[in-house]
Short mmCIF file of C-alpha atoms and ligand atoms in Angstrom, two decimals:
data_model
loop_
_atom_site.label_atom_id
_atom_site.label_comp_id
_atom_site.label_asym_id
_atom_site.label_seq_id
_atom_site.Cartn_x
_atom_site.Cartn_y
_atom_site.Cartn_z
CA MET C 133 116.75 124.43 36.52
CA ALA C 134 117.51 126.85 39.15
CA ARG C 135 114.14 126.70 40.77
CA LYS C 136 114.35 122.79 40.81
CA ALA C 137 117.79 123.20 42.50
CA ASN C 138 116.67 124.89 45.26
CA VAL C 139 113.86 122.57 46.05
CA VAL C 140 114.23 120.64 49.43
CA GLU C 141 114.07 116.97 50.10
CA ILE C 142 112.42 115.85 53.32
CA PRO C 143 113.17 112.10 53.74
CA SER C 144 111.27 112.32 56.99
CA LEU C 145 108.06 112.59 55.22
CA GLY C 146 108.42 109.18 53.99
CA THR C 147 107.28 107.68 57.24
CA LEU C 148 103.50 108.39 56.83
CA ASP C 149 101.31 105.66 58.23
CA ARG C 150 98.89 104.35 55.70
CA THR C 151 97.13 102.24 58.07
CA ALA C 152 96.42 104.77 60.43
CA GLY C 153 94.34 107.04 57.69
CA GLN C 154 94.10 111.08 58.34
CA LEU C 155 97.13 111.26 55.72
CA GLY C 156 96.64 114.75 55.39
CA ARG C 157 97.07 115.39 59.23
CA GLN C 158 99.93 113.13 59.40
CA LEU C 159 101.78 115.06 56.64
CA ALA C 160 100.93 118.47 58.32
CA GLN C 161 102.61 117.42 61.45
CA ALA C 162 105.55 115.57 59.60
CA LEU C 163 106.42 118.92 57.68
CA ARG C 164 105.87 120.86 61.30
CA THR C 165 108.19 118.75 62.87
CA ALA C 166 110.48 119.20 60.12
CA ILE C 167 110.48 122.82 60.30
CA ARG C 168 110.57 122.52 63.91
CA ARG C 169 113.94 120.55 63.87
CA GLY C 170 115.45 122.77 61.27
CA ASP C 171 115.10 119.75 58.34
CA ILE C 172 113.82 122.56 56.36
CA LYS C 173 114.64 126.19 57.04
CA PRO C 174 112.59 129.50 56.63
CA GLY C 175 112.56 130.51 52.94
CA GLU C 176 113.22 127.10 51.56
CA LEU C 177 111.05 125.71 48.70
CA LEU C 178 109.23 122.97 49.39
CA PRO C 179 108.41 120.28 46.28
CA SER C 180 105.45 121.11 44.01
CA THR C 181 102.32 119.56 45.46
CA ARG C 182 102.18 117.40 42.63
CA ILE C 183 105.71 115.83 43.07
CA LEU C 184 105.08 115.52 46.40
CA ALA C 185 102.05 113.60 46.11
CA LYS C 186 103.68 111.22 43.54
CA SER C 187 106.76 110.53 45.95
CA LEU C 188 104.56 109.98 48.76
CA MET C 189 102.12 107.78 46.57
CA ILE C 190 99.38 109.71 48.06
CA ALA C 191 96.60 112.16 46.30
CA ARG C 192 97.30 115.58 45.42
CA GLY C 193 94.43 117.02 46.97
CA THR C 194 95.95 115.37 50.26
CA VAL C 195 99.01 117.51 49.83
CA ILE C 196 97.13 120.47 48.91
CA GLU C 197 95.29 119.98 52.52
CA ALA C 198 98.29 119.71 54.76
CA PHE C 199 99.97 122.91 52.74
CA GLU C 200 97.01 124.78 53.05
CA GLN C 201 96.68 124.15 57.02
CA LEU C 202 100.38 124.93 57.52
CA ILE C 203 99.76 128.10 55.42
CA ALA C 204 97.04 128.83 57.69
CA GLU C 205 99.10 128.24 60.81
CA GLY C 206 102.13 130.60 59.56
CA PHE C 207 104.51 127.59 59.14
CA LEU C 208 104.34 128.01 55.16
CA GLU C 209 103.68 130.71 52.69
CA SER C 210 102.38 130.51 49.17
CA GLU C 211 103.91 132.22 46.25
CA GLY C 212 101.27 131.43 43.87
CA ARG C 213 102.54 129.73 40.83
CA ALA C 214 106.13 130.09 41.95
CA GLY C 215 105.54 127.66 44.62
CA THR C 216 105.20 127.29 48.46
CA ARG C 217 107.97 127.91 50.90
CA VAL C 218 108.81 127.56 54.76
CA ALA C 219 107.84 131.10 56.01
CA ARG C 220 110.66 133.57 56.02
CA SER C 221 109.20 135.14 59.04
CA LEU C 222 110.25 131.80 61.42
CA VAL C 223 113.84 133.31 61.03
CA ASP C 224 113.50 136.13 63.31
CA GLU C 225 111.17 134.73 66.10
CA ASP C 226 110.47 131.12 65.89
CA PRO C 227 108.78 130.30 69.32
CA THR C 228 108.16 126.72 68.72
CA ARG C 229 112.00 125.99 68.37
CA LYS C 230 112.53 127.79 71.59
CA ARG C 231 110.61 125.18 73.30
CA ASP C 232 112.90 122.56 71.61
CA GLU C 233 110.08 120.39 70.87
CA GLY C 234 111.00 116.78 68.99
CA ARG C 235 115.04 117.00 70.49
CA PRO C 236 116.02 114.26 72.58
CA ALA C 237 115.86 115.54 76.48
CA GLU C 238 119.29 114.70 76.88
CA THR C 239 120.42 117.37 74.50
CA ARG C 240 118.61 120.37 76.48
CA SER C 241 120.45 122.22 79.31
CA TRP C 242 118.20 121.93 82.00
CA THR C 243 118.48 120.72 85.79
CA PRO C 244 116.14 118.32 86.45
CA SER C 245 113.94 119.32 89.63
CA ALA C 246 114.00 117.00 92.90
CA ARG C 247 110.10 116.20 91.93
CA ILE C 248 111.30 115.20 88.29
CA ASP C 249 113.78 112.75 89.57
CA ARG C 250 111.20 111.41 92.25
CA PHE C 251 108.37 110.69 90.00
CA ALA C 252 110.97 109.57 87.34
CA GLN C 253 112.08 106.80 90.36
CA VAL C 254 108.38 106.03 91.20
CA ALA C 255 107.90 105.36 87.65
CA GLN C 256 110.78 102.76 87.58
CA HIS C 257 109.73 101.08 90.83
CA PHE C 258 106.21 100.46 89.48
CA VAL C 259 106.97 98.99 86.20
CA ALA C 260 104.29 96.21 85.84
CA ALA C 261 105.52 92.86 86.76
CA PRO C 262 105.63 90.44 83.87
CA GLN C 263 102.91 87.65 84.09
CA VAL C 264 105.57 84.78 85.47
CA PRO C 265 105.69 83.15 89.08
CA PHE C 266 105.48 84.99 91.67
CA SER C 267 103.76 88.03 90.46
CA VAL C 268 100.87 89.05 92.63
CA SER C 269 97.16 88.66 91.37
CA VAL C 270 97.77 87.34 87.69
CA PRO C 271 94.01 86.45 86.68
CA ILE C 272 95.31 83.42 84.64
CA GLY C 273 94.06 79.90 84.77
CA LYS C 274 91.85 78.83 87.59
CA ALA C 275 92.34 82.15 89.22
CA ALA C 276 90.69 84.05 86.14
CA PRO C 277 87.20 85.43 86.50
CA ASP C 278 84.63 82.97 84.45
CA ASP C 279 82.58 83.88 81.33
CA ILE C 280 80.04 85.59 83.22
CA TRP C 281 82.19 88.42 83.41
CA ARG C 282 82.76 88.91 79.81
CA ARG C 283 79.17 88.25 78.85
CA LEU C 284 77.82 90.68 81.77
CA GLY C 285 80.55 93.17 80.13
CA ASN C 286 79.13 92.89 76.86
CA ARG C 287 75.34 93.25 77.75
CA ILE C 288 76.11 96.06 79.69
CA ARG C 289 78.38 98.23 77.53
CA ALA C 290 76.16 97.82 74.75
CA ARG C 291 72.51 98.34 75.90
CA GLY C 292 72.93 98.90 79.82
CA LEU C 293 74.03 101.60 81.97
CA GLY C 294 77.51 100.96 80.79
CA ALA C 295 76.66 102.68 77.07
CA PRO C 296 78.32 105.87 76.24
CA SER C 297 76.90 108.96 78.40
CA GLY C 298 77.97 112.22 79.71
CA TYR C 299 79.93 113.16 82.68
CA GLY C 300 78.89 110.91 85.84
CA ASP C 301 79.16 111.43 89.43
CA PRO C 302 82.61 111.91 90.99
CA GLN C 303 81.52 109.84 93.91
CA GLY C 304 80.71 106.98 91.65
CA ALA C 305 77.79 105.08 90.16
CA LEU C 306 75.13 104.92 92.84
CA GLU C 307 74.16 101.14 91.75
CA LEU C 308 77.93 100.18 92.39
CA ARG C 309 78.12 101.94 95.66
CA GLU C 310 75.07 99.92 96.94
CA ALA C 311 76.63 96.80 95.87
CA VAL C 312 79.99 97.52 97.52
CA ALA C 313 77.93 98.83 100.94
CA ASP C 314 76.26 95.54 100.83
CA TYR C 315 79.38 93.46 100.22
CA VAL C 316 81.57 95.29 102.85
CA ARG C 317 79.07 95.22 105.71
CA LYS C 318 78.55 91.43 105.26
CA SER C 319 82.23 90.47 104.14
CA ARG C 320 84.47 92.83 106.31
CA SER C 321 82.20 94.07 109.16
CA VAL C 322 82.42 97.50 107.70
CA ARG C 323 79.90 100.05 108.92
CA CYS C 324 78.59 102.40 106.28
CA ASP C 325 75.95 102.99 103.63
CA ALA C 326 76.29 103.91 99.87
CA SER C 327 76.26 107.60 100.63
CA GLN C 328 79.71 107.53 102.38
CA ILE C 329 81.43 105.53 99.79
CA ILE C 330 83.83 107.02 96.89
CA ILE C 331 84.42 104.61 94.07
CA THR C 332 88.06 105.03 93.39
CA SER C 333 90.39 103.52 90.50
CA GLY C 334 92.07 100.96 93.06
CA THR C 335 93.55 101.53 96.71
CA GLN C 336 96.50 103.34 95.25
CA GLN C 337 94.37 106.32 94.22
CA GLY C 338 92.06 106.17 97.79
CA LEU C 339 95.60 106.61 99.64
CA TYR C 340 96.40 109.69 97.32
CA LEU C 341 93.33 111.37 98.12
CA ALA C 342 93.14 110.52 101.52
CA CYS C 343 96.98 112.37 101.63
CA GLN C 344 95.58 115.08 99.41
CA VAL C 345 92.27 115.24 101.97
CA LEU C 346 93.75 114.85 105.33
CA LEU C 347 97.30 115.93 105.49
CA ASP C 348 97.78 119.87 105.41
CA VAL C 349 101.25 121.46 104.45
CA GLY C 350 103.42 120.35 107.83
CA ASP C 351 101.03 117.46 109.30
CA PHE C 352 102.85 114.58 110.45
CA ALA C 353 101.81 110.88 109.58
CA TRP C 354 102.34 107.83 110.79
CA VAL C 355 103.48 104.75 108.45
CA GLU C 356 104.46 101.35 109.12
CA ASP C 357 108.06 100.43 109.13
CA PRO C 358 108.33 98.42 106.80
CA ALA C 359 105.64 99.57 104.23
CA TYR C 360 104.28 99.62 101.00
CA ARG C 361 106.40 101.84 98.69
CA GLY C 362 102.78 103.22 97.45
CA ILE C 363 102.35 105.05 100.46
CA THR C 364 106.05 106.09 101.45
CA ALA C 365 106.16 107.48 97.57
CA ILE C 366 102.94 109.33 97.78
CA LEU C 367 104.14 111.38 101.01
CA GLU C 368 107.35 111.94 99.64
CA SER C 369 106.03 113.49 96.46
CA ALA C 370 103.66 115.65 98.05
CA GLY C 371 106.32 117.18 100.10
CA HIS C 372 105.71 115.31 103.45
CA SER C 373 109.18 113.37 103.50
CA ASN C 374 110.28 115.03 106.60
CA GLN C 375 107.05 114.67 108.41
CA MET C 376 106.75 110.60 107.77
CA ILE C 377 107.18 109.06 110.92
CA ARG C 378 108.18 105.19 110.55
CA VAL C 379 106.43 103.35 113.12
CA PRO C 380 107.90 99.87 113.72
CA VAL C 381 105.91 96.80 113.37
CA ASP C 382 106.23 93.56 115.22
CA SER C 383 104.27 90.07 115.83
CA GLU C 384 101.27 92.19 116.68
CA GLY C 385 101.25 94.68 113.81
CA LEU C 386 101.89 98.28 114.16
CA ASN C 387 103.63 99.53 117.57
CA VAL C 388 101.28 101.84 118.65
CA GLU C 389 103.31 102.76 121.88
CA SER C 390 106.25 103.73 119.79
CA GLY C 391 104.36 105.92 117.11
CA ILE C 392 102.84 107.86 120.46
CA GLU C 393 106.34 108.32 121.31
CA ARG C 394 107.82 109.24 118.21
CA CYS C 395 105.03 111.85 117.17
CA PRO C 396 101.84 112.18 119.47
CA GLN C 397 100.55 114.75 117.35
CA ALA C 398 100.40 113.25 114.19
CA ARG C 399 97.07 113.61 111.94
CA ALA C 400 97.18 110.45 110.35
CA ALA C 401 98.02 106.88 110.49
CA PHE C 402 98.09 104.56 107.50
CA VAL C 403 97.84 101.04 108.16
CA THR C 404 97.55 97.49 106.46
CA SER C 405 95.99 96.10 109.92
CA SER C 406 94.13 93.22 108.72
CA HIS C 407 97.51 91.71 106.77
CA GLN C 408 100.79 94.00 107.27
CA TYR C 409 102.44 94.55 104.06
CA PRO C 410 104.55 93.40 103.16
CA LEU C 411 105.04 91.11 106.80
CA GLY C 412 101.75 89.62 106.86
CA MET C 413 100.37 89.19 110.39
CA PRO C 414 97.08 90.84 111.32
CA MET C 415 96.89 93.69 113.96
CA SER C 416 96.48 92.27 117.22
CA MET C 417 92.94 93.28 119.38
CA ALA C 418 95.05 95.33 121.61
CA ARG C 419 96.84 97.32 119.26
CA ARG C 420 93.47 97.71 117.31
CA ASN C 421 92.14 99.39 120.46
CA ALA C 422 95.19 101.26 121.37
CA LEU C 423 95.18 102.79 117.85
CA LEU C 424 91.65 104.06 117.99
CA ALA C 425 92.14 105.42 121.51
CA TRP C 426 95.11 107.62 120.12
CA ALA C 427 92.88 108.78 117.21
CA ARG C 428 90.09 109.60 118.96
CA ALA C 429 91.89 111.24 121.76
CA SER C 430 94.16 113.33 119.30
CA ASN C 431 91.80 114.02 116.78
CA ALA C 432 93.70 111.91 114.06
CA TRP C 433 92.69 109.64 111.17
CA VAL C 434 93.51 106.01 110.75
CA VAL C 435 93.78 105.14 107.19
CA GLU C 436 92.91 101.47 106.84
CA ASP C 437 94.59 99.84 103.67
CA ASP C 438 92.40 96.71 103.55
CA TYR C 439 94.13 95.31 100.16
CA ASP C 440 93.76 91.75 100.62
CA GLY C 441 91.61 90.83 103.81
CA GLU C 442 89.19 88.81 102.37
CA LEU C 443 91.60 86.06 101.40
CA ARG C 444 92.35 84.09 104.70
CA TYR C 445 92.64 80.52 104.21
CA ALA C 446 92.29 79.07 107.67
CA GLY C 447 89.14 80.46 109.31
CA HIS C 448 87.52 83.54 108.88
CA PRO C 449 89.04 86.89 107.30
CA PHE C 450 89.82 89.14 110.29
CA PRO C 451 86.90 92.06 110.39
CA SER C 452 87.94 95.38 109.44
CA LEU C 453 89.26 98.32 111.90
CA GLN C 454 86.52 100.42 110.39
CA GLY C 455 83.86 98.66 112.00
CA LEU C 456 85.40 99.11 115.67
CA ASP C 457 85.17 102.98 114.92
CA PRO C 458 83.70 104.27 111.79
CA ASP C 459 83.92 107.85 113.00
CA CYS C 460 87.76 108.14 112.77
CA VAL C 461 88.94 105.65 110.12
CA ILE C 462 89.17 106.08 106.29
CA TYR C 463 88.42 102.59 105.00
CA LEU C 464 90.20 101.79 101.61
CA GLY C 465 89.17 98.52 99.65
CA THR C 466 89.98 97.24 96.20
CA PHE C 467 88.98 94.69 93.50
CA SER C 468 92.39 94.26 92.48
CA LYS C 469 93.02 91.36 94.46
CA ILE C 470 89.63 89.57 94.50
CA LEU C 471 89.16 90.21 90.78
CA PHE C 472 92.01 91.63 88.96
CA PRO C 473 94.06 94.55 88.93
CA SER C 474 93.70 95.93 85.89
CA LEU C 475 90.12 96.60 86.74
CA ARG C 476 91.40 99.53 88.42
CA LEU C 477 88.17 99.96 90.78
CA GLY C 478 88.40 99.99 94.48
CA TYR C 479 86.48 102.38 96.75
CA ALA C 480 87.24 104.66 99.98
CA ILE C 481 84.66 104.53 102.87
CA VAL C 482 84.67 107.96 104.87
CA PRO C 483 82.85 109.27 107.40
CA PRO C 484 79.89 111.45 106.16
CA TYR C 485 81.54 114.80 106.61
CA LEU C 486 84.24 114.07 104.45
CA VAL C 487 82.52 112.80 101.41
CA GLN C 488 82.25 116.02 99.93
CA ALA C 489 86.35 116.79 100.42
CA PHE C 490 86.88 113.32 98.70
CA CYS C 491 84.68 114.28 95.77
CA GLY C 492 86.38 117.55 95.47
CA ALA C 493 89.88 115.67 95.40
CA ARG C 494 88.63 112.99 92.98
CA VAL C 495 87.03 115.89 90.48
CA LEU C 496 90.48 117.46 90.44
CA MET C 497 92.32 114.14 89.64
CA ASP C 498 90.30 112.70 87.00
CA ARG C 499 86.67 113.69 87.70
CA HIS C 500 85.32 109.97 88.13
CA PRO C 501 86.01 106.48 87.57
CA ALA C 502 85.02 105.06 83.97
CA ASN C 503 81.70 104.63 83.72
CA ALA C 504 81.30 101.10 82.15
CA ASP C 505 83.21 98.79 84.32
CA GLN C 506 81.33 100.44 87.33
CA HIS C 507 78.19 99.14 85.91
CA VAL C 508 79.57 95.74 84.96
CA LEU C 509 80.89 95.19 88.66
CA ALA C 510 77.91 96.46 90.35
CA ALA C 511 75.80 93.96 88.31
CA PHE C 512 78.40 91.22 89.02
CA ILE C 513 78.43 91.89 92.69
CA ALA C 514 74.28 92.47 92.94
CA GLU C 515 73.82 88.91 90.70
CA GLY C 516 75.65 86.88 93.30
CA HIS C 517 78.57 86.63 91.08
CA LEU C 518 81.42 88.19 93.48
CA ASP C 519 80.54 86.10 96.30
CA ARG C 520 80.68 82.57 94.19
CA HIS C 521 83.85 84.17 92.56
CA ILE C 522 85.67 84.69 95.96
CA ARG C 523 84.57 81.45 97.29
CA ARG C 524 86.03 79.50 94.32
CA ILE C 525 89.30 81.84 94.29
CA ARG C 526 89.91 81.48 98.31
CA GLY C 527 90.48 77.57 97.29
CA VAL C 528 92.27 78.31 94.56
CA TYR C 529 94.76 80.35 96.20
CA ALA C 530 94.54 78.00 99.27
CA ASP C 531 96.11 75.43 96.88
CA ILE C 532 98.58 77.78 95.06
CA HIS C 533 99.51 79.08 98.86
CA ARG C 534 100.25 75.69 99.84
CA GLN C 535 102.00 74.77 96.46
CA ILE C 536 104.32 77.62 97.19
CA ILE C 537 105.30 76.43 100.57
CA GLU C 538 105.85 72.84 99.41
CA ALA C 539 108.37 74.26 96.60
CA VAL C 540 110.26 76.50 99.01
CA ASN C 541 110.45 74.09 101.60
CA LYS C 542 111.61 71.36 99.10
CA LEU C 543 113.90 73.44 96.86
CA ILE C 544 115.52 75.93 98.82
CA PRO C 545 118.11 75.03 101.47
CA HIS C 546 116.46 76.09 104.60
CA ASN C 547 119.83 77.88 106.06
CA LEU C 548 119.63 80.18 103.24
CA ALA C 549 115.87 81.07 103.00
CA TRP C 550 112.82 80.45 104.86
CA LEU C 551 109.16 81.73 104.75
CA GLU C 552 107.33 83.73 107.09
CA PRO C 553 104.24 81.70 108.16
CA SER C 554 101.17 83.18 107.14
CA ASP C 555 97.71 81.78 106.22
CA GLN C 556 95.98 84.57 104.43
CA GLY C 557 96.52 87.16 101.70
CA MET C 558 98.21 87.04 98.07
CA HIS C 559 101.77 86.77 99.02
CA LEU C 560 104.05 85.27 101.25
CA VAL C 561 107.57 86.54 102.89
CA LEU C 562 110.64 84.79 102.29
CA TRP C 563 113.45 85.67 104.34
CA PHE C 564 117.01 85.44 103.65
CA GLN C 565 120.16 84.53 105.55
CA ASP C 566 121.84 87.84 106.71
CA GLY C 567 124.27 89.25 103.88
CA ILE C 568 122.21 87.98 100.97
CA ASP C 569 121.51 90.88 98.89
CA ASP C 570 117.95 90.57 98.01
CA LYS C 571 117.77 93.62 95.54
CA TRP C 572 120.46 91.46 93.59
CA VAL C 573 118.26 88.31 94.03
CA ALA C 574 115.12 90.37 92.55
CA MET C 575 117.19 91.41 89.47
CA LYS C 576 118.52 88.19 88.81
CA ALA C 577 115.49 86.40 89.22
CA SER C 578 113.83 88.61 86.75
CA GLU C 579 116.49 87.53 84.34
CA ALA C 580 115.50 84.19 84.79
CA GLN C 581 111.72 84.63 84.44
CA VAL C 582 110.78 84.89 88.14
CA SER C 583 109.32 88.02 89.59
CA VAL C 584 109.88 88.86 93.32
CA ARG C 585 110.05 92.03 95.05
CA ALA C 586 112.87 93.02 97.67
CA VAL C 587 112.19 93.36 101.18
CA SER C 588 114.75 95.30 102.52
CA THR C 589 113.65 98.13 100.40
CA MET C 590 110.18 98.41 101.92
CA TYR C 591 111.95 99.31 105.50
CA ALA C 592 112.60 102.98 106.30
CA GLY C 593 116.46 104.04 104.66
CA ALA C 594 115.50 101.07 102.20
CA ASN C 595 117.87 99.32 104.52
CA GLY C 596 115.88 96.27 106.37
CA ARG C 597 116.10 92.72 106.54
CA PRO C 598 116.86 90.80 103.39
CA GLY C 599 114.04 88.69 101.80
CA VAL C 600 111.38 88.88 99.13
CA ILE C 601 107.80 88.70 98.57
CA LEU C 602 106.39 85.68 96.58
CA GLY C 603 103.11 86.85 95.46
CA LEU C 604 100.24 84.20 94.46
CA GLY C 605 99.03 84.14 90.80
CA GLY C 606 97.11 81.71 89.01
CA PHE C 607 99.96 79.59 88.08
CA SER C 608 100.00 75.99 87.61
CA PRO C 609 101.85 73.59 89.99
CA GLU C 610 104.45 72.92 87.52
CA GLU C 611 105.23 76.34 86.73
CA ILE C 612 105.48 77.01 90.41
CA GLU C 613 107.85 74.30 91.15
CA SER C 614 109.98 75.15 87.82
CA ALA C 615 110.44 79.00 89.27
CA THR C 616 111.20 77.83 92.54
CA ARG C 617 113.71 75.86 91.35
CA ARG C 618 115.32 78.85 89.53
CA LEU C 619 114.82 81.00 92.35
CA ALA C 620 116.78 78.66 94.43
CA HIS C 621 119.77 78.53 92.02
CA VAL C 622 119.70 82.53 92.22
CA ILE C 623 119.89 82.45 96.06
CA THR C 624 122.56 79.90 96.13
CA LEU C 625 124.66 82.33 93.41
CA ALA C 626 123.67 85.22 95.63
CA THR C 627 125.36 83.51 98.68
CA GLN C 628 128.76 82.77 96.78
CA LYS C 629 128.47 86.54 95.99
CA THR C 630 128.52 87.39 99.66
CA THR C 631 131.60 85.18 100.46
CA GLU C 632 133.76 86.39 97.28
C1 LIG T 7 99.62 97.06 100.56
C2 LIG T 7 98.90 97.52 99.15
N1 LIG T 7 98.32 98.93 99.18
C3 LIG T 7 97.71 99.28 97.76
C4 LIG T 7 97.81 98.34 96.77
C5 LIG T 7 97.52 99.09 95.50
O1 LIG T 7 96.39 98.35 95.06
P1 LIG T 7 95.23 98.92 93.78
O2 LIG T 7 95.65 97.75 92.91
O3 LIG T 7 94.10 98.73 94.35
O4 LIG T 7 95.73 100.13 93.69
C6 LIG T 7 98.62 97.32 97.08
C7 LIG T 7 99.05 96.83 95.55
O5 LIG T 7 99.61 95.78 95.57
C8 LIG T 7 98.99 96.82 97.91
O6 LIG T 7 99.61 95.91 97.88
#
């Protein structure tokens, strides 16, 4: 009787997930957690393996296996026929409990470092947008890749080069680099060969690698004002906040003269020269020449983020900056816009003497891109499907672009909001009358199933001109019209808020 009274109950053990299998491991983990949390204390007697097996409705052998494992780890001690207890030695020194594992973070008494705060804010900013208008690059409807993508994927993953293998080349699969070199030479006037290409998991990683490789501690960098949060956040998180020189953008793109006035000795300039993000204009030829002349004269690098340069709806796409001076430009391209963002494949094209350094930084980050999709994409490009896909989606996005312009002009009062003229890319900027809070509009719009991003936050100090970005995704004309109506309503509410 006495023995029975001392046997502990452990309710948390009842949460084993039968569908997940490996019940022995699950039970062992649940017991560890119960001990760490103090649900069961050193010296306390556990139920017998028979009783525990019965109450959990699992085989007795499974319980024995879990007990033996925890005895070996020092969490439990066996007393033979007298049963199994939580090890008494855990009273004196329990290193695991010192780490407070399993407790909610808010009960811990630590002061978060600035870095923890900064990264947590970045995570909040980059929460994936829902698949509603006006999220960018949502590959649904006519914008989705056709069946060939799926069929190629099945074939190459099962039997081809994308089948399981050992570690690959940090630079990326040669087949893909060759296909990319061919593609960018023709479509973006980039001058390179496959040996200069590093396959990345998108431009975001390309930007990260460029910062890691090019900037020493204390080096200054020019960044457009306004700019993509993905570059300003990298520089802040890498400790370059005070060396980030925001250079204003006007109708010709980055104002090079102003950059030189502010910081002639910068080590790098990050630009979106084909389609300024977010404002949308291409950099004029005069500015391109001035930027490259400054870079050459001061031994600086230009990092060209060409995130959607392929998609021009009137005339030909603007050629890359890299083609004008391959020695001082790091060119970053991506398949996020022309195929789909979840693919997570892009490329950095660098002068030959930077290749090894980019590979080294890449290895430290994640060794190399996932193998299978690289080969699927290589075949997709080499067999001509990408060219056909781009020709098709250029038409699709041109229609969506026009539909958004028509819907905005029809449904949103022009004195409250108006579109920045644009003939390319995957988004439009909708400017607001002064005083309208674009962050509030973005928040309220999202409650109404409309996804837009505030422009004011993309300026230095997060305090620029108010407006929102409307992304192009594969939405139908009806969805676009209905979302525009809801956005118009939110904008009207925002004006009432400002006059209150
Ligand atoms: C200006 C700009 N640069 C880079 C990126 C990152 O693209 P990726 O999906 O290739 O990482 C984006 C994504 O929207 C972007 O807008």
